[in-house]
Amino acid sequence: MTDVDTVDIHVRVNGTGRRASVPPRLTLADFLRVNCGLTGTHLGCEHGVCGACTVLLDGEAVRACLVFAVQAHDAEVTTVEGLAGPDGELSTVQAAFREHHGLQCGFCTPGFVVSVTAFLAENPKPTDEEIREALTGNLCRCTGYQGIVNAVRAAADTAGTTVTEGPA
């Protein structure tokens, strides 16, 4: 049995095709940060608990610290940098986080924004309870989460939906 030093991969990152030879155990987070220069994907716990490294892999929110770059071969990866429009206009979720104080120091913000983007794509009319449940996969050490909940509610409303109150 021989060791494989590198594996050739092709990944579309934020709409741009990228080819690379990577070590088999290189995480997607490290590939994005080092190989692609996209530092919006933050590494917090490196155990998949905090959510700071959340990216979209073929439209599904994943923890980039738990996915190997080779697993993204022939896939589409969207980072927080890829959510803005081509002219730099913030996405609905990004704008809502800015306008409703859904960020504090900003370290966890990219993971929240990507997670919320995926959540609202699946559930465009969430209740407050569903919003709070969806946010449990991301940790913020600076805030009480109310600004984040308000931002998610506003993003859903801006997207033309009505957010209803969940059970008390």
mmCIF file of C-alpha atoms in Angstrom:
data_model
loop_
_atom_site.group_PDB
_atom_site.id
_atom_site.type_symbol
_atom_site.label_atom_id
_atom_site.label_comp_id
_atom_site.label_asym_id
_atom_site.label_seq_id
_atom_site.Cartn_x
_atom_site.Cartn_y
_atom_site.Cartn_z
ATOM 1 C CA MET A 1 0.000 0.000 0.000
ATOM 2 C CA THR A 2 1.392 3.416 -0.948
ATOM 3 C CA ASP A 3 0.711 6.774 0.608
ATOM 4 C CA VAL A 4 -0.886 9.379 -1.576
ATOM 5 C CA ASP A 5 0.853 12.734 -1.128
ATOM 6 C CA THR A 6 -1.700 14.815 -3.016
ATOM 7 C CA VAL A 7 -4.995 14.433 -4.811
ATOM 8 C CA ASP A 8 -6.039 16.526 -7.799
ATOM 9 C CA ILE A 9 -9.381 18.249 -7.292
ATOM 10 C CA HIS A 10 -11.609 20.621 -9.200
ATOM 11 C CA VAL A 11 -13.969 22.758 -7.143
ATOM 12 C CA ARG A 12 -16.176 25.700 -8.063
ATOM 13 C CA VAL A 13 -15.762 28.281 -5.322
ATOM 14 C CA ASN A 14 -18.171 31.211 -5.423
ATOM 15 C CA GLY A 15 -18.769 30.495 -9.106
ATOM 16 C CA THR A 16 -15.106 30.263 -10.108
ATOM 17 C CA GLY A 17 -13.519 26.955 -11.082
ATOM 18 C CA ARG A 18 -10.366 26.044 -9.188
ATOM 19 C CA ARG A 19 -7.979 23.158 -9.750
ATOM 20 C CA ALA A 20 -5.515 22.137 -7.086
ATOM 21 C CA SER A 21 -3.403 19.272 -5.845
ATOM 22 C CA VAL A 22 -4.087 18.932 -2.143
ATOM 23 C CA PRO A 23 -3.120 16.577 0.664
ATOM 24 C CA PRO A 24 -5.948 14.078 1.245
ATOM 25 C CA ARG A 25 -6.488 15.267 4.822
ATOM 26 C CA LEU A 26 -6.555 19.018 4.084
ATOM 27 C CA THR A 27 -9.815 20.421 5.416
ATOM 28 C CA LEU A 28 -12.109 22.399 3.182
ATOM 29 C CA ALA A 29 -11.751 25.315 5.625
ATOM 30 C CA ASP A 30 -7.976 25.346 5.221
ATOM 31 C CA PHE A 31 -8.268 24.958 1.440
ATOM 32 C CA LEU A 32 -10.584 27.971 1.278
ATOM 33 C CA ARG A 33 -8.449 30.118 3.573
ATOM 34 C CA VAL A 34 -4.964 29.165 2.341
ATOM 35 C CA ASN A 35 -5.357 27.977 -1.247
ATOM 36 C CA CYS A 36 -8.178 30.346 -2.232
ATOM 37 C CA GLY A 37 -7.383 33.319 0.010
ATOM 38 C CA LEU A 38 -10.992 33.447 1.260
ATOM 39 C CA THR A 39 -10.590 34.264 4.931
ATOM 40 C CA GLY A 40 -14.278 34.828 5.699
ATOM 41 C CA THR A 41 -14.548 31.144 6.605
ATOM 42 C CA HIS A 42 -13.363 31.288 10.206
ATOM 43 C CA LEU A 43 -11.900 28.472 12.261
ATOM 44 C CA GLY A 44 -13.155 28.521 15.822
ATOM 45 C CA CYS A 45 -13.380 25.172 17.545
ATOM 46 C CA GLU A 46 -12.242 22.942 14.641
ATOM 47 C CA HIS A 47 -14.664 20.291 15.939
ATOM 48 C CA GLY A 48 -17.817 21.369 14.071
ATOM 49 C CA VAL A 49 -19.468 22.758 17.185
ATOM 50 C CA CYS A 50 -19.246 26.558 16.840
ATOM 51 C CA GLY A 51 -20.382 26.954 13.208
ATOM 52 C CA ALA A 52 -17.891 29.736 12.372
ATOM 53 C CA CYS A 53 -16.622 27.711 9.393
ATOM 54 C CA THR A 54 -20.035 27.092 7.810
ATOM 55 C CA VAL A 55 -20.102 27.154 4.002
ATOM 56 C CA LEU A 56 -22.550 25.902 1.397
ATOM 57 C CA LEU A 57 -21.537 22.688 -0.360
ATOM 58 C CA ASP A 58 -23.830 22.205 -3.329
ATOM 59 C CA GLY A 59 -26.319 24.443 -1.525
ATOM 60 C CA GLU A 60 -26.236 22.593 1.801
ATOM 61 C CA ALA A 61 -24.740 24.163 4.926
ATOM 62 C CA VAL A 62 -21.705 22.187 6.123
ATOM 63 C CA ARG A 63 -18.922 22.702 8.624
ATOM 64 C CA ALA A 64 -15.809 23.248 6.498
ATOM 65 C CA CYS A 65 -13.570 22.114 9.369
ATOM 66 C CA LEU A 66 -15.155 18.650 9.188
ATOM 67 C CA VAL A 67 -15.083 18.223 5.399
ATOM 68 C CA PHE A 68 -11.929 17.355 3.497
ATOM 69 C CA ALA A 69 -11.175 19.415 0.406
ATOM 70 C CA VAL A 70 -11.115 16.202 -1.646
ATOM 71 C CA GLN A 71 -14.759 15.623 -0.671
ATOM 72 C CA ALA A 72 -15.637 18.873 -2.462
ATOM 73 C CA HIS A 73 -14.236 17.568 -5.772
ATOM 74 C CA ASP A 74 -16.625 18.496 -8.606
ATOM 75 C CA ALA A 75 -18.861 20.401 -6.165
ATOM 76 C CA GLU A 76 -19.945 24.023 -5.790
ATOM 77 C CA VAL A 77 -18.764 25.745 -2.621
ATOM 78 C CA THR A 78 -20.221 29.081 -1.576
ATOM 79 C CA THR A 79 -18.522 31.059 1.167
ATOM 80 C CA VAL A 80 -19.707 34.249 2.821
ATOM 81 C CA GLU A 81 -17.718 36.161 0.190
ATOM 82 C CA GLY A 82 -19.850 34.534 -2.512
ATOM 83 C CA LEU A 83 -23.201 35.641 -1.079
ATOM 84 C CA ALA A 84 -22.903 39.271 -2.134
ATOM 85 C CA GLY A 85 -23.952 40.332 -5.619
ATOM 86 C CA PRO A 86 -21.387 40.718 -8.407
ATOM 87 C CA ASP A 87 -21.382 44.469 -7.807
ATOM 88 C CA GLY A 88 -20.644 43.950 -4.100
ATOM 89 C CA GLU A 89 -24.229 44.591 -2.997
ATOM 90 C CA LEU A 90 -24.898 42.705 0.229
ATOM 91 C CA SER A 91 -27.272 39.755 0.139
ATOM 92 C CA THR A 92 -30.591 40.115 1.917
ATOM 93 C CA VAL A 93 -29.249 38.184 4.909
ATOM 94 C CA GLN A 94 -25.998 40.163 5.061
ATOM 95 C CA ALA A 95 -27.878 43.468 4.894
ATOM 96 C CA ALA A 96 -30.303 42.345 7.610
ATOM 97 C CA PHE A 97 -27.427 41.387 9.927
ATOM 98 C CA ARG A 98 -25.899 44.832 9.395
ATOM 99 C CA GLU A 99 -29.162 46.732 9.838
ATOM 100 C CA HIS A 100 -30.456 44.791 12.858
ATOM 101 C CA HIS A 101 -27.250 44.522 14.873
ATOM 102 C CA GLY A 102 -26.889 40.797 14.236
ATOM 103 C CA LEU A 103 -23.134 40.989 14.757
ATOM 104 C CA GLN A 104 -20.813 42.028 17.495
ATOM 105 C CA CYS A 105 -17.092 41.335 17.037
ATOM 106 C CA GLY A 106 -17.859 39.711 13.676
ATOM 107 C CA PHE A 107 -15.932 36.465 14.159
ATOM 108 C CA CYS A 108 -19.006 34.233 14.162
ATOM 109 C CA THR A 109 -20.965 36.372 11.698
ATOM 110 C CA PRO A 110 -19.907 34.650 8.446
ATOM 111 C CA GLY A 111 -21.004 31.262 9.779
ATOM 112 C CA PHE A 112 -24.322 32.666 10.950
ATOM 113 C CA VAL A 113 -24.930 34.425 7.623
ATOM 114 C CA VAL A 114 -24.213 31.286 5.591
ATOM 115 C CA SER A 115 -26.292 29.096 7.931
ATOM 116 C CA VAL A 116 -29.220 31.525 7.836
ATOM 117 C CA THR A 117 -28.991 31.758 4.044
ATOM 118 C CA ALA A 118 -29.356 27.962 3.795
ATOM 119 C CA PHE A 119 -32.089 27.917 6.452
ATOM 120 C CA LEU A 120 -34.218 30.555 4.717
ATOM 121 C CA ALA A 121 -33.808 28.773 1.375
ATOM 122 C CA GLU A 122 -35.382 25.688 2.997
ATOM 123 C CA ASN A 123 -37.852 27.511 5.231
ATOM 124 C CA PRO A 124 -38.715 30.968 3.851
ATOM 125 C CA LYS A 125 -41.550 31.523 6.355
ATOM 126 C CA PRO A 126 -40.103 30.462 9.704
ATOM 127 C CA THR A 127 -41.696 30.991 13.074
ATOM 128 C CA ASP A 128 -39.668 32.585 15.861
ATOM 129 C CA GLU A 129 -39.265 29.132 17.404
ATOM 130 C CA GLU A 130 -37.937 27.736 14.106
ATOM 131 C CA ILE A 131 -35.513 30.663 13.817
ATOM 132 C CA ARG A 132 -34.185 30.048 17.319
ATOM 133 C CA GLU A 133 -33.878 26.319 16.625
ATOM 134 C CA ALA A 134 -31.987 26.981 13.380
ATOM 135 C CA LEU A 135 -29.531 29.239 15.212
ATOM 136 C CA THR A 136 -28.584 26.583 17.773
ATOM 137 C CA GLY A 137 -25.892 25.228 15.450
ATOM 138 C CA ASN A 138 -23.872 28.451 15.648
ATOM 139 C CA LEU A 139 -22.273 29.990 18.698
ATOM 140 C CA CYS A 140 -21.721 33.673 19.411
ATOM 141 C CA ARG A 141 -19.750 34.599 22.485
ATOM 142 C CA CYS A 142 -20.505 38.343 22.326
ATOM 143 C CA THR A 143 -24.274 38.744 22.194
ATOM 144 C CA GLY A 144 -27.575 37.555 23.585
ATOM 145 C CA TYR A 145 -28.747 36.529 20.090
ATOM 146 C CA GLN A 146 -31.734 38.894 19.965
ATOM 147 C CA GLY A 147 -30.124 41.010 17.227
ATOM 148 C CA ILE A 148 -29.430 37.852 15.257
ATOM 149 C CA VAL A 149 -33.019 36.631 15.636
ATOM 150 C CA ASN A 150 -34.248 40.072 14.555
ATOM 151 C CA ALA A 151 -31.944 39.971 11.529
ATOM 152 C CA VAL A 152 -33.252 36.568 10.449
ATOM 153 C CA ARG A 153 -36.834 37.759 10.873
ATOM 154 C CA ALA A 154 -36.074 40.888 8.819
ATOM 155 C CA ALA A 155 -34.326 38.889 6.079
ATOM 156 C CA ALA A 156 -37.335 36.601 5.792
ATOM 157 C CA ASP A 157 -39.678 39.592 5.666
ATOM 158 C CA THR A 158 -37.515 41.363 3.070
ATOM 159 C CA ALA A 159 -37.578 38.277 0.891
ATOM 160 C CA GLY A 160 -41.347 38.759 0.649
ATOM 161 C CA THR A 161 -42.384 36.351 3.360
ATOM 162 C CA THR A 162 -44.178 36.802 6.620
ATOM 163 C CA VAL A 163 -42.589 35.452 9.761
ATOM 164 C CA THR A 164 -45.104 34.304 12.319
ATOM 165 C CA GLU A 165 -44.666 34.043 16.024
ATOM 166 C CA GLY A 166 -44.033 30.569 17.321
ATOM 167 C CA PRO A 167 -45.608 29.100 20.423
ATOM 168 C CA ALA A 168 -44.682 30.961 23.609
#
